[in-house]
mmCIF file of C-alpha atoms and ligand atoms in Angstrom:
data_model
loop_
_atom_site.group_PDB
_atom_site.id
_atom_site.type_symbol
_atom_site.label_atom_id
_atom_site.label_comp_id
_atom_site.label_asym_id
_atom_site.label_seq_id
_atom_site.Cartn_x
_atom_site.Cartn_y
_atom_site.Cartn_z
ATOM 1 C CA MET A 1 0.000 0.000 0.000
ATOM 2 C CA PRO A 2 1.524 3.324 -1.064
ATOM 3 C CA TYR A 3 2.290 6.594 0.648
ATOM 4 C CA GLY A 4 2.267 5.373 4.232
ATOM 5 C CA TYR A 5 -1.437 4.562 4.485
ATOM 6 C CA GLU A 6 -0.591 1.193 6.028
ATOM 7 C CA ASP A 7 1.116 3.114 8.847
ATOM 8 C CA TRP A 8 -1.988 5.119 9.812
ATOM 9 C CA PRO A 9 -2.936 2.956 12.853
ATOM 10 C CA ARG A 10 0.577 3.126 14.306
ATOM 11 C CA LEU A 11 0.924 6.861 13.585
ATOM 12 C CA SER A 12 -2.514 7.556 15.047
ATOM 13 C CA LEU A 13 -1.641 5.850 18.329
ATOM 14 C CA GLU A 14 1.797 7.419 18.535
ATOM 15 C CA SER A 15 0.472 10.924 17.820
ATOM 16 C CA LEU A 16 -2.430 10.547 20.257
ATOM 17 C CA ARG A 17 0.142 9.687 22.924
ATOM 18 C CA LEU A 18 2.212 12.753 22.029
ATOM 19 C CA GLY A 19 -0.790 15.072 22.393
ATOM 20 C CA ARG A 20 -1.947 13.442 25.614
ATOM 21 C CA GLY A 21 1.606 13.583 26.965
ATOM 22 C CA LEU A 22 1.691 17.378 26.885
ATOM 23 C CA ASN A 23 1.665 18.629 30.459
ATOM 24 C CA VAL A 24 -0.493 21.723 30.037
ATOM 25 C CA ARG A 25 0.061 22.707 33.684
ATOM 26 C CA SER A 26 3.742 23.306 33.030
ATOM 27 C CA PHE A 27 3.211 26.027 30.404
ATOM 28 C CA LYS A 28 2.782 29.737 31.040
ATOM 29 C CA VAL A 29 3.396 32.635 28.620
ATOM 30 C CA GLY A 30 3.296 35.942 30.516
ATOM 31 C CA SER A 31 -0.141 35.923 32.111
ATOM 32 C CA ILE A 32 -1.399 33.121 29.838
ATOM 33 C CA SER A 33 -1.935 29.838 31.650
ATOM 34 C CA TYR A 34 -2.561 26.622 29.726
ATOM 35 C CA ASP A 35 -4.257 24.863 32.613
ATOM 36 C CA PHE A 36 -7.745 26.354 32.146
ATOM 37 C CA ASN A 37 -11.224 25.598 30.859
ATOM 38 C CA PRO A 38 -11.552 27.213 27.441
ATOM 39 C CA THR A 39 -15.000 28.483 26.460
ATOM 40 C CA GLY A 40 -14.152 27.805 22.818
ATOM 41 C CA ILE A 41 -11.499 26.177 20.673
ATOM 42 C CA MET A 42 -10.240 27.700 17.448
ATOM 43 C CA ILE A 43 -8.240 25.435 15.147
ATOM 44 C CA THR A 44 -6.182 27.243 12.540
ATOM 45 C CA GLY A 45 -4.370 25.699 9.592
ATOM 46 C CA MET A 46 -4.419 25.458 5.821
ATOM 47 C CA GLY A 47 -4.890 22.627 3.327
ATOM 48 C CA GLY A 48 -3.820 19.207 4.590
ATOM 49 C CA SER A 49 -3.296 20.683 8.050
ATOM 50 C CA GLY A 50 -6.452 22.793 8.007
ATOM 51 C CA ILE A 51 -8.701 19.784 7.368
ATOM 52 C CA VAL A 52 -7.813 18.559 10.867
ATOM 53 C CA GLY A 53 -9.938 21.394 12.252
ATOM 54 C CA ASP A 54 -12.877 20.382 10.071
ATOM 55 C CA VAL A 55 -12.717 16.768 11.270
ATOM 56 C CA VAL A 56 -12.459 17.840 14.910
ATOM 57 C CA ARG A 57 -15.386 20.306 14.556
ATOM 58 C CA ASP A 58 -17.628 17.631 13.005
ATOM 59 C CA SER A 59 -16.566 15.024 15.574
ATOM 60 C CA LEU A 60 -16.845 16.999 18.819
ATOM 61 C CA GLN A 61 -20.520 17.779 18.875
ATOM 62 C CA GLY A 62 -21.508 20.073 21.717
ATOM 63 C CA VAL A 63 -18.008 21.572 21.935
ATOM 64 C CA ASN A 64 -17.552 25.094 20.622
ATOM 65 C CA VAL A 65 -14.977 24.420 17.865
ATOM 66 C CA ILE A 66 -14.299 27.019 15.192
ATOM 67 C CA VAL A 67 -12.163 26.333 12.149
ATOM 68 C CA HIS A 68 -10.079 29.208 10.837
ATOM 69 C CA LYS A 69 -8.171 29.313 7.546
ATOM 70 C CA ASP A 70 -6.640 32.762 7.240
ATOM 71 C CA PHE A 71 -3.877 35.044 8.568
ATOM 72 C CA ASN A 72 -5.735 37.112 11.153
ATOM 73 C CA ILE A 73 -7.567 35.818 14.189
ATOM 74 C CA PRO A 74 -11.084 37.327 14.202
ATOM 75 C CA PRO A 75 -11.438 40.219 16.701
ATOM 76 C CA TRP A 76 -14.168 38.434 18.704
ATOM 77 C CA VAL A 77 -11.898 35.539 19.741
ATOM 78 C CA SER A 78 -11.355 36.094 23.464
ATOM 79 C CA ARG A 79 -8.656 35.194 25.985
ATOM 80 C CA ASP A 80 -10.720 32.374 27.435
ATOM 81 C CA SER A 81 -10.474 30.551 24.079
ATOM 82 C CA LEU A 82 -7.747 28.126 23.093
ATOM 83 C CA VAL A 83 -6.097 28.408 19.667
ATOM 84 C CA VAL A 84 -4.574 25.241 18.218
ATOM 85 C CA ALA A 85 -2.284 26.138 15.303
ATOM 86 C CA VAL A 86 -1.736 23.176 12.976
ATOM 87 C CA SER A 87 0.893 23.224 10.253
ATOM 88 C CA TYR A 88 2.596 20.061 9.078
ATOM 89 C CA SER A 89 5.701 21.901 7.826
ATOM 90 C CA GLY A 90 5.508 24.716 10.353
ATOM 91 C CA GLU A 91 6.259 27.072 7.456
ATOM 92 C CA THR A 92 2.761 28.163 6.430
ATOM 93 C CA LEU A 93 2.554 31.934 6.784
ATOM 94 C CA GLU A 94 -1.206 32.095 7.362
ATOM 95 C CA THR A 95 -0.932 29.737 10.340
ATOM 96 C CA ILE A 96 2.225 31.349 11.776
ATOM 97 C CA CYS A 97 0.671 34.841 11.583
ATOM 98 C CA GLY A 98 -2.543 33.666 13.254
ATOM 99 C CA ALA A 99 -0.658 31.939 16.068
ATOM 100 C CA LEU A 100 1.566 34.955 16.735
ATOM 101 C CA GLU A 101 -1.372 37.368 16.666
ATOM 102 C CA ALA A 102 -3.264 35.195 19.157
ATOM 103 C CA LEU A 103 -0.317 35.139 21.566
ATOM 104 C CA ARG A 104 0.092 38.919 21.189
ATOM 105 C CA ARG A 105 -3.555 39.301 22.183
ATOM 106 C CA GLY A 106 -3.098 37.103 25.252
ATOM 107 C CA ILE A 107 -4.912 34.072 23.779
ATOM 108 C CA PRO A 108 -3.313 30.688 24.609
ATOM 109 C CA VAL A 109 -1.858 28.923 21.558
ATOM 110 C CA ILE A 110 -0.701 25.320 21.218
ATOM 111 C CA GLY A 111 1.219 24.375 18.069
ATOM 112 C CA VAL A 112 0.983 21.002 16.327
ATOM 113 C CA THR A 113 3.647 20.567 13.669
ATOM 114 C CA THR A 114 6.734 18.661 12.576
ATOM 115 C CA GLY A 115 8.888 21.715 13.383
ATOM 116 C CA GLY A 116 9.772 24.714 11.200
ATOM 117 C CA ARG A 117 9.211 28.380 11.990
ATOM 118 C CA LEU A 118 5.933 27.756 13.832
ATOM 119 C CA ALA A 119 7.668 25.506 16.366
ATOM 120 C CA HIS A 120 10.612 27.878 16.632
ATOM 121 C CA GLU A 121 8.534 31.021 17.241
ATOM 122 C CA LEU A 122 6.125 29.369 19.697
ATOM 123 C CA GLU A 123 8.853 27.622 21.678
ATOM 124 C CA ALA A 124 10.863 30.853 21.875
ATOM 125 C CA LYS A 125 7.853 32.429 23.600
ATOM 126 C CA GLY A 126 7.330 29.455 25.927
ATOM 127 C CA ALA A 127 4.144 28.192 24.250
ATOM 128 C CA PRO A 128 3.575 24.420 24.022
ATOM 129 C CA VAL A 129 4.319 22.629 20.772
ATOM 130 C CA VAL A 130 3.561 19.004 19.932
ATOM 131 C CA LYS A 131 6.035 17.723 17.358
ATOM 132 C CA VAL A 132 4.477 14.981 15.269
ATOM 133 C CA PRO A 133 6.194 12.316 13.122
ATOM 134 C CA ARG A 134 6.907 13.115 9.479
ATOM 135 C CA SER A 135 5.102 11.696 6.430
ATOM 136 C CA ILE A 136 5.662 12.018 2.684
ATOM 137 C CA ALA A 137 3.751 15.310 2.404
ATOM 138 C CA PRO A 138 1.424 17.303 4.691
ATOM 139 C CA ARG A 139 -1.841 15.647 3.617
ATOM 140 C CA PHE A 140 -0.334 12.180 4.070
ATOM 141 C CA GLY A 141 0.284 13.166 7.677
ATOM 142 C CA LEU A 142 -3.425 13.417 8.534
ATOM 143 C CA PRO A 143 -3.307 10.772 11.293
ATOM 144 C CA ASN A 144 -0.187 12.373 12.783
ATOM 145 C CA LEU A 145 -1.781 15.820 12.992
ATOM 146 C CA LEU A 146 -5.362 14.768 13.769
ATOM 147 C CA TYR A 147 -4.577 12.416 16.639
ATOM 148 C CA ALA A 148 -2.011 14.795 18.131
ATOM 149 C CA VAL A 149 -4.710 17.503 18.164
ATOM 150 C CA LEU A 150 -7.216 15.081 19.710
ATOM 151 C CA GLY A 151 -4.614 14.187 22.332
ATOM 152 C CA VAL A 152 -4.067 17.882 23.102
ATOM 153 C CA LEU A 153 -7.804 18.545 23.313
ATOM 154 C CA SER A 154 -8.283 15.577 25.663
ATOM 155 C CA HIS A 155 -6.797 17.858 28.357
ATOM 156 C CA TYR A 156 -9.822 20.129 27.960
ATOM 157 C CA VAL A 157 -12.777 18.120 26.586
ATOM 158 C CA THR A 158 -13.975 14.525 26.268
ATOM 159 C CA ILE A 159 -13.059 12.866 22.959
ATOM 160 C CA PRO A 160 -15.533 10.126 22.035
ATOM 161 C CA ASP A 161 -14.593 6.843 20.356
ATOM 162 C CA VAL A 162 -10.931 7.476 19.574
ATOM 163 C CA ASN A 163 -10.118 3.763 19.760
ATOM 164 C CA GLU A 164 -12.871 2.782 17.319
ATOM 165 C CA SER A 165 -11.610 5.408 14.866
ATOM 166 C CA ILE A 166 -8.157 3.803 14.920
ATOM 167 C CA GLU A 167 -9.397 0.210 14.778
ATOM 168 C CA ILE A 168 -11.491 0.884 11.660
ATOM 169 C CA GLN A 169 -8.388 1.921 9.703
ATOM 170 C CA GLY A 170 -7.350 -1.710 9.196
ATOM 171 C CA GLU A 171 -10.680 -2.394 7.505
ATOM 172 C CA VAL A 172 -10.237 0.454 5.015
ATOM 173 C CA LEU A 173 -6.941 -0.974 3.823
ATOM 174 C CA LYS A 174 -8.738 -4.159 2.664
ATOM 175 C CA SER A 175 -11.429 -2.335 0.651
ATOM 176 C CA GLN A 176 -11.624 -2.750 -3.132
ATOM 177 C CA LEU A 177 -13.736 0.411 -3.440
ATOM 178 C CA PRO A 178 -10.804 2.751 -4.257
ATOM 179 C CA ILE A 179 -10.120 0.944 -7.546
ATOM 180 C CA LYS A 180 -13.803 0.959 -8.498
ATOM 181 C CA LEU A 181 -14.334 4.619 -7.611
ATOM 182 C CA ALA A 182 -11.134 5.804 -9.295
ATOM 183 C CA ASN A 183 -12.205 4.152 -12.563
ATOM 184 C CA PHE A 184 -15.666 5.668 -12.165
ATOM 185 C CA ILE A 185 -14.265 9.202 -11.759
ATOM 186 C CA LYS A 186 -11.509 9.010 -14.400
ATOM 187 C CA GLY A 187 -12.029 11.637 -17.114
ATOM 188 C CA TYR A 188 -14.834 13.428 -15.242
ATOM 189 C CA VAL A 189 -15.273 16.106 -12.588
ATOM 190 C CA PRO A 190 -16.626 14.515 -9.407
ATOM 191 C CA MET A 191 -19.506 16.251 -7.663
ATOM 192 C CA ILE A 192 -19.511 15.171 -4.020
ATOM 193 C CA PHE A 193 -22.677 15.367 -1.930
ATOM 194 C CA ALA A 194 -22.366 14.959 1.856
ATOM 195 C CA PRO A 195 -24.393 15.871 4.941
ATOM 196 C CA ILE A 196 -23.266 18.934 6.869
ATOM 197 C CA GLY A 197 -22.368 16.881 9.948
ATOM 198 C CA LEU A 198 -19.824 14.878 7.934
ATOM 199 C CA GLN A 199 -18.717 17.669 5.627
ATOM 200 C CA ALA A 200 -15.020 17.266 6.424
ATOM 201 C CA VAL A 201 -15.000 13.968 4.501
ATOM 202 C CA ALA A 202 -16.238 15.708 1.353
ATOM 203 C CA TYR A 203 -13.719 18.553 1.672
ATOM 204 C CA ARG A 204 -10.858 16.163 2.444
ATOM 205 C CA PHE A 205 -11.800 14.108 -0.635
ATOM 206 C CA LYS A 206 -11.924 17.255 -2.788
ATOM 207 C CA ASN A 207 -8.526 18.380 -1.478
ATOM 208 C CA ASP A 208 -6.986 14.947 -2.100
ATOM 209 C CA LEU A 209 -8.437 14.862 -5.623
ATOM 210 C CA ASN A 210 -7.025 18.358 -6.264
ATOM 211 C CA GLU A 211 -3.565 17.647 -4.869
ATOM 212 C CA ASN A 212 -2.967 13.941 -5.451
ATOM 213 C CA ALA A 213 -4.899 13.460 -8.701
ATOM 214 C CA LYS A 214 -4.647 17.057 -10.035
ATOM 215 C CA THR A 215 -8.424 16.939 -10.518
ATOM 216 C CA PRO A 216 -11.035 19.633 -9.901
ATOM 217 C CA ALA A 217 -13.992 18.604 -7.750
ATOM 218 C CA VAL A 218 -17.242 20.142 -6.556
ATOM 219 C CA VAL A 219 -18.431 19.803 -2.964
ATOM 220 C CA ALA A 220 -22.183 20.036 -2.328
ATOM 221 C CA ILE A 221 -23.134 20.061 1.363
ATOM 222 C CA VAL A 222 -26.672 19.074 2.326
ATOM 223 C CA PRO A 223 -29.016 20.777 3.249
ATOM 224 C CA GLU A 224 -27.621 23.920 1.555
ATOM 225 C CA ALA A 225 -26.946 21.973 -1.671
ATOM 226 C CA ASP A 226 -30.671 21.158 -1.843
ATOM 227 C CA HIS A 227 -31.209 24.830 -2.575
ATOM 228 C CA ASN A 228 -28.647 25.355 -5.358
ATOM 229 C CA ASP A 229 -26.114 22.628 -6.388
ATOM 230 C CA ILE A 230 -28.867 20.096 -6.921
ATOM 231 C CA VAL A 231 -30.315 22.091 -9.836
ATOM 232 C CA ALA A 232 -27.134 21.530 -11.888
ATOM 233 C CA ILE A 233 -28.139 17.872 -12.359
ATOM 234 C CA MET A 234 -30.865 18.992 -14.794
ATOM 235 C CA LEU A 235 -28.269 19.312 -17.591
ATOM 236 C CA LYS A 236 -25.877 16.616 -18.692
ATOM 237 C CA HIS A 237 -22.349 17.728 -17.682
ATOM 238 C CA PRO A 238 -19.061 15.786 -17.701
ATOM 239 C CA VAL A 239 -19.662 15.095 -14.028
ATOM 240 C CA ARG A 240 -19.730 11.947 -11.895
ATOM 241 C CA TYR A 241 -21.885 12.052 -8.764
ATOM 242 C CA ILE A 242 -20.587 10.685 -5.478
ATOM 243 C CA ILE A 243 -22.963 10.624 -2.543
ATOM 244 C CA ILE A 244 -21.372 10.254 0.879
ATOM 245 C CA LYS A 245 -23.768 8.781 3.389
ATOM 246 C CA GLY A 246 -23.313 8.119 7.085
ATOM 247 C CA ARG A 247 -25.235 8.318 10.308
ATOM 248 C CA THR A 248 -25.760 11.820 11.648
ATOM 249 C CA ASP A 249 -29.373 12.347 12.721
ATOM 250 C CA ASP A 250 -32.790 11.366 11.367
ATOM 251 C CA ILE A 251 -33.488 14.480 9.335
ATOM 252 C CA HIS A 252 -30.065 14.608 7.650
ATOM 253 C CA ASP A 253 -30.001 10.849 7.002
ATOM 254 C CA TYR A 254 -33.470 11.181 5.472
ATOM 255 C CA LEU A 255 -32.335 14.124 3.343
ATOM 256 C CA MET A 256 -29.314 12.209 2.006
ATOM 257 C CA ASN A 257 -31.612 9.373 0.881
ATOM 258 C CA ALA A 258 -33.831 11.950 -0.806
ATOM 259 C CA VAL A 259 -30.820 13.547 -2.531
ATOM 260 C CA GLU A 260 -29.712 10.160 -3.843
ATOM 261 C CA GLU A 261 -33.185 9.480 -5.209
ATOM 262 C CA VAL A 262 -33.403 12.864 -6.930
ATOM 263 C CA VAL A 263 -29.907 12.596 -8.465
ATOM 264 C CA ARG A 264 -30.666 9.084 -9.736
ATOM 265 C CA ASN A 265 -33.798 10.444 -11.444
ATOM 266 C CA TYR A 266 -31.529 12.505 -13.683
ATOM 267 C CA SER A 267 -28.357 10.463 -13.990
ATOM 268 C CA SER A 268 -27.122 6.904 -13.789
ATOM 269 C CA ASP A 269 -23.549 8.112 -13.111
ATOM 270 C CA VAL A 270 -23.947 7.860 -9.357
ATOM 271 C CA GLU A 271 -21.927 6.026 -6.706
ATOM 272 C CA VAL A 272 -22.781 5.965 -3.023
ATOM 273 C CA VAL A 273 -20.076 5.771 -0.357
ATOM 274 C CA GLU A 274 -21.409 4.436 2.957
ATOM 275 C CA LEU A 275 -19.272 5.529 5.888
ATOM 276 C CA LYS A 276 -18.657 2.947 8.610
ATOM 277 C CA GLY A 277 -18.422 3.503 12.337
ATOM 278 C CA SER A 278 -20.689 4.430 15.210
ATOM 279 C CA SER A 279 -19.277 7.904 15.879
ATOM 280 C CA ARG A 280 -18.738 10.858 13.591
ATOM 281 C CA LEU A 281 -14.999 10.692 14.277
ATOM 282 C CA THR A 282 -14.802 7.087 13.090
ATOM 283 C CA GLN A 283 -16.934 7.796 10.048
ATOM 284 C CA GLU A 284 -14.767 10.763 9.105
ATOM 285 C CA VAL A 285 -11.507 8.874 9.564
ATOM 286 C CA TYR A 286 -12.943 5.941 7.596
ATOM 287 C CA GLY A 287 -14.095 8.233 4.763
ATOM 288 C CA SER A 288 -10.917 10.325 4.664
ATOM 289 C CA MET A 289 -8.750 7.242 4.433
ATOM 290 C CA LEU A 290 -10.890 5.395 1.890
ATOM 291 C CA LEU A 291 -11.354 8.396 -0.384
ATOM 292 C CA GLY A 292 -7.696 9.366 -0.042
ATOM 293 C CA LEU A 293 -6.882 5.960 -1.503
ATOM 294 C CA VAL A 294 -9.315 6.715 -4.354
ATOM 295 C CA SER A 295 -7.342 9.881 -5.165
ATOM 296 C CA LEU A 296 -4.081 7.913 -5.182
ATOM 297 C CA LYS A 297 -5.580 5.276 -7.490
ATOM 298 C CA LEU A 298 -6.817 8.038 -9.791
ATOM 299 C CA ALA A 299 -3.330 9.580 -9.859
ATOM 300 C CA GLU A 300 -2.011 6.161 -10.853
ATOM 301 C CA LEU A 301 -4.611 5.878 -13.646
ATOM 302 C CA TYR A 302 -3.556 9.323 -14.905
ATOM 303 C CA GLY A 303 0.129 8.370 -14.607
ATOM 304 C CA ILE A 304 0.945 11.387 -12.445
ATOM 305 C CA ASP A 305 2.964 11.883 -9.272
ATOM 306 C CA PRO A 306 0.551 12.421 -6.351
ATOM 307 C CA VAL A 307 3.192 14.041 -4.179
ATOM 308 C CA ARG A 308 4.064 17.011 -6.445
ATOM 309 C CA THR A 309 2.113 20.191 -5.784
ATOM 310 C CA ASP A 310 4.176 22.689 -7.787
ATOM 311 C CA PRO A 311 1.635 25.565 -7.865
ATOM 312 C CA ILE A 312 1.290 25.426 -4.051
ATOM 313 C CA ASN A 313 5.073 25.704 -3.744
ATOM 314 C CA THR A 314 5.158 28.638 -6.186
ATOM 315 C CA LEU A 315 2.511 30.515 -4.209
ATOM 316 C CA LYS A 316 4.196 29.752 -0.871
ATOM 317 C CA ASP A 317 7.496 31.085 -2.256
ATOM 318 C CA ARG A 318 5.737 34.279 -3.341
ATOM 319 C CA ILE A 319 4.549 35.060 0.208
ATOM 320 C CA ARG A 320 7.365 33.502 2.249
ATOM 321 C CA ASN A 321 9.095 36.793 3.125
ATOM 322 C CA LEU A 322 6.005 38.942 3.581
ATOM 323 C CA SER A 323 5.194 40.399 6.982
ATOM 324 C CA CYS A 324 2.028 39.307 8.745
ATOM 325 C CA PRO A 325 -0.915 41.605 7.975
ATOM 326 C CA GLY A 326 -2.386 43.884 10.642
HETATM 327 O O1 PA5 B 401 -1.159 18.789 1.591
HETATM 328 C C1 PA5 B 401 -0.499 19.760 1.247
HETATM 329 O O2 PA5 B 401 0.632 19.657 0.755
HETATM 330 C C2 PA5 B 401 -1.046 21.162 1.455
HETATM 331 O O3 PA5 B 401 -2.437 21.178 1.443
HETATM 332 C C3 PA5 B 401 -0.501 21.750 2.761
HETATM 333 O O4 PA5 B 401 -1.057 21.057 3.852
HETATM 334 C C4 PA5 B 401 -0.800 23.248 2.871
HETATM 335 O O5 PA5 B 401 -0.142 23.943 1.852
HETATM 336 C C5 PA5 B 401 -0.361 23.823 4.214
HETATM 337 O O6 PA5 B 401 0.950 23.438 4.515
HETATM 338 P P1 PA5 B 401 1.287 22.851 5.947
HETATM 339 O O7 PA5 B 401 0.378 21.687 6.133
HETATM 340 O O8 PA5 B 401 2.717 22.474 5.920
HETATM 341 O O9 PA5 B 401 0.975 23.960 6.911
#
């Protein structure tokens, strides 16, 4: 199995341990104490690191989790919030600027990274940093970053079903679905429907298709998609429909069945992906892993290197030496 996917269970456990092992009581930056009860959690990060926030937000129902993907921390974020800054490389300017601004404003920040400038700047100020194991590229390090963040958050909130979400990974590796789905998508633009409570799976799949398979993709989140995206099925486009279904709640599960029915009325180019697992975390890990393998299979069918992301590198180089805004 390529690109380290077979290592996900081991990396998940190791990274969870790293996050849990952080002794939050031993950190203090000026008047900022890390041993507190945050009223909200903001997770910042971009791309393969940013998706960690989406998975955590979907998984921790009832916890006030906000996902942020930009340079500045919104003015309403208060000092009783916790900011978790996630950057695989530690070199992403958006994430570094957000973390530094938060600390300047007296908001506690914890970094999750392999190192780089983010680790350097946070450590120099005395802020906690969890250093995760390396992978081939940021998005391949999803288990490393995700489980380290869950480990960190376990100091503040209850994380449901972490073990199940790791156990299910072995099952994904045996699935034949990636080959089938990659062949189904090849030559088309995938349009991905998913319920709002599991939206991270759809966005992760889109990002993996973009980066690994160099393929554009459309994400349609239900119920909003029932009021716009769904109308596009009335014309025949070079699109393949993928409907991600899981268990969220009665009304959203019902709506996803209705969406499938309506799409099938217009097109036979439809595949349904049923997420496994009893919790949202497990379903999202299952879906992210399975659909990540689809993107790798598609890259193989196109004969392209999934690791190369030249335009991202070009854009990062263009902003590398800029100062943080604001
Ligand atoms: O997967 C990728 O390579 C990208 O999406 C990166 O995650 C993104 O550019 C942000 O970089 P980093 O994760 O190092 O902060």
